[in-house]
Amino acid sequence: MVYYCGGIPLALEVLGSSLCGQSLAVWNSRLEKLKVIANDDIQSKLRISYDSLNETEQLIFLDIVCFFIGYDKEYVLKILDGCGFFPVQGISTLMRRCLVKVGSNDKLVMHNLLREMGRGIVRQENAIDPGERSRLWDYEDVVDVLTDKMGTTAVEGLVLNEPGLKHTWMTKSFKKMKMLRLLQLNYVGLKGSYDHISTKLRWLCWREFPSEYMPSDLSLKNLIALDMRHSSLKQFIESGQSATKLKFLNLNHSHELVGIPDFEGCQSLEKLMLKDCTRLENIGDTVGLLSNLLFLNFQDCKSLKNLPGSIGGLKALERLDMSGCSKLEELPNSIGNLTHLTFLSLENCEKLGHLPGSSSNNNNNNKALVPK
């Protein structure tokens, strides 16, 4: 086996991991496959381990290969769970077989040779027409598909990053992509009816979203994660819009955002990130409905003066970051109801006179709440 792996450490690690504990018959079967592969064809050797995965594990592997290398493991788990892939077991299998690893910062990492092997599998789905492939990440392929409206129901994921170009595409280009689950459209605009965008989206990453309001005809009903950092939004979803499955909402650095008046349609939220939303003033009372919220970040929201009393209803909240909220004047008494809170940062909240239940005006007390 060592000889037919060509002495390549990665091939030995990956194939060895997939064969550990297997019968002699399985070892012999894999060895026969290796015998017919040229010594210098490492991609084909690595694919043997991919081929031994079940169908769901293969889908998880290809999603990570094309879209999620470098992303937080728990974040990806939630998205893939929303896709119906049961990823806890699947990613565990990929890790055990050394096809995916988790770095010290809990990010998913992968050897470049494994990434290229996986992306080669997707390209082979249709060597000529990228619109017939399941996943699109190559810039030229994506531009061709959108320009010529070549997308089909085969497309499940698409990434388009155009920093500096500020290109606007027609929504009709997505009309035939009815099975689209994963979509990243960074630094681009869309024009036309959002009814053409798949209702099956689980992940939408749209940094520098150019509009002031969320399109009312964009379906959010199946979204698990929405990343709209650096957006031009003035307000998040209006009353009546629903994102009932949404667990992650990232609006960091959205400098035009004034308020989020209504959370009633987002009651599954677990992480709400509003860092550096410098004009944010209004947080609606319905924030108290977010019974699953674990993490809330208001860092450097310099226009925020107070929080609604309903925040005490966030019984699951573990981390609350208010650092740099220089206009924050008071905290509601109900903040004492946050029984699971383990991190509260009030650093550089100069106008905060005292904490609920405390008569002290010493701001040094606020800094003592920041864990070292």
Short mmCIF file of N, CA and C in Angstrom, two decimals, residues 260-263 280-290 296 298 304-314 320 322 328 330-338:
data_model
loop_
_atom_site.label_atom_id
_atom_site.label_comp_id
_atom_site.label_asym_id
_atom_site.label_seq_id
_atom_site.Cartn_x
_atom_site.Cartn_y
_atom_site.Cartn_z
N ILE A 260 -33.58 48.17 14.04
CA ILE A 260 -34.21 46.88 13.77
C ILE A 260 -35.44 46.85 14.67
N PRO A 261 -36.54 47.39 14.19
CA PRO A 261 -37.71 47.57 15.05
C PRO A 261 -38.47 46.30 15.37
N ASP A 262 -38.32 45.27 14.54
CA ASP A 262 -39.19 44.10 14.70
C ASP A 262 -38.41 42.80 14.52
N PHE A 263 -38.30 42.02 15.59
CA PHE A 263 -37.62 40.72 15.55
C PHE A 263 -38.61 39.56 15.52
N LEU A 280 -26.88 53.11 14.59
CA LEU A 280 -27.96 52.31 15.16
C LEU A 280 -28.49 52.95 16.44
N GLU A 281 -29.78 53.25 16.47
CA GLU A 281 -30.41 53.90 17.62
C GLU A 281 -31.55 53.07 18.20
N ASN A 282 -32.26 52.37 17.34
CA ASN A 282 -33.52 51.74 17.76
C ASN A 282 -33.43 50.22 17.73
N ILE A 283 -33.55 49.60 18.88
CA ILE A 283 -33.67 48.15 19.00
C ILE A 283 -35.07 47.87 19.54
N GLY A 284 -35.91 47.24 18.74
CA GLY A 284 -37.31 47.04 19.10
C GLY A 284 -37.51 46.17 20.32
N ASP A 285 -38.63 46.38 20.98
CA ASP A 285 -38.97 45.59 22.18
C ASP A 285 -39.07 44.10 21.89
N THR A 286 -39.35 43.77 20.63
CA THR A 286 -39.51 42.35 20.28
C THR A 286 -38.20 41.57 20.34
N VAL A 287 -37.05 42.27 20.62
CA VAL A 287 -35.79 41.54 20.81
C VAL A 287 -35.93 40.53 21.94
N GLY A 288 -36.82 40.80 22.88
CA GLY A 288 -37.03 39.88 23.99
C GLY A 288 -37.65 38.56 23.61
N LEU A 289 -38.13 38.46 22.36
CA LEU A 289 -38.73 37.22 21.87
C LEU A 289 -37.66 36.21 21.42
N LEU A 290 -36.40 36.66 21.34
CA LEU A 290 -35.35 35.80 20.80
C LEU A 290 -34.85 34.83 21.88
N LEU A 296 -24.82 38.31 21.38
CA LEU A 296 -25.33 39.60 20.92
C LEU A 296 -24.19 40.61 20.98
N PHE A 298 -23.02 44.45 20.19
CA PHE A 298 -23.29 45.85 19.88
C PHE A 298 -21.99 46.68 19.89
N LEU A 304 -26.13 54.26 20.10
CA LEU A 304 -27.09 53.52 20.93
C LEU A 304 -27.08 54.07 22.36
N LYS A 305 -28.24 54.56 22.81
CA LYS A 305 -28.34 55.17 24.13
C LYS A 305 -28.89 54.24 25.20
N ASN A 306 -29.73 53.31 24.79
CA ASN A 306 -30.30 52.40 25.79
C ASN A 306 -30.78 51.12 25.11
N LEU A 307 -31.10 50.17 25.94
CA LEU A 307 -31.64 48.89 25.47
C LEU A 307 -33.06 48.74 25.99
N PRO A 308 -33.92 48.08 25.25
CA PRO A 308 -35.30 47.89 25.74
C PRO A 308 -35.31 46.96 26.96
N GLY A 309 -36.25 47.19 27.85
CA GLY A 309 -36.37 46.36 29.05
C GLY A 309 -36.61 44.90 28.73
N SER A 310 -37.15 44.63 27.54
CA SER A 310 -37.46 43.25 27.16
C SER A 310 -36.22 42.40 26.99
N ILE A 311 -35.01 43.03 27.00
CA ILE A 311 -33.78 42.26 26.81
C ILE A 311 -33.62 41.23 27.94
N GLY A 312 -34.27 41.47 29.05
CA GLY A 312 -34.22 40.50 30.14
C GLY A 312 -34.87 39.18 29.80
N GLY A 313 -35.63 39.16 28.71
CA GLY A 313 -36.26 37.92 28.28
C GLY A 313 -35.32 36.98 27.55
N LEU A 314 -34.08 37.44 27.31
CA LEU A 314 -33.11 36.60 26.59
C LEU A 314 -32.45 35.63 27.57
N LEU A 320 -22.73 39.18 25.80
CA LEU A 320 -23.26 40.48 25.42
C LEU A 320 -22.11 41.47 25.41
N MET A 322 -21.13 45.25 24.73
CA MET A 322 -21.56 46.63 24.57
C MET A 322 -20.36 47.58 24.54
N LEU A 328 -24.19 55.11 25.49
CA LEU A 328 -25.05 54.29 26.34
C LEU A 328 -25.19 54.94 27.71
N GLU A 330 -27.79 53.99 30.16
CA GLU A 330 -28.25 53.11 31.23
C GLU A 330 -28.54 51.72 30.69
N LEU A 331 -28.55 50.77 31.61
CA LEU A 331 -28.95 49.41 31.30
C LEU A 331 -30.27 49.14 32.01
N PRO A 332 -31.18 48.42 31.39
CA PRO A 332 -32.45 48.12 32.06
C PRO A 332 -32.24 47.19 33.25
N ASN A 333 -33.05 47.34 34.27
CA ASN A 333 -32.96 46.48 35.45
C ASN A 333 -33.12 45.01 35.10
N SER A 334 -33.84 44.75 34.01
CA SER A 334 -34.11 43.36 33.63
C SER A 334 -32.87 42.61 33.19
N ILE A 335 -31.75 43.33 33.02
CA ILE A 335 -30.54 42.64 32.57
C ILE A 335 -30.09 41.61 33.62
N GLY A 336 -30.54 41.80 34.84
CA GLY A 336 -30.23 40.83 35.89
C GLY A 336 -30.92 39.50 35.72
N ASN A 337 -31.86 39.43 34.77
CA ASN A 337 -32.58 38.17 34.51
C ASN A 337 -31.81 37.23 33.60
N LEU A 338 -30.67 37.70 33.07
CA LEU A 338 -29.92 36.88 32.09
C LEU A 338 -29.11 35.83 32.82
#
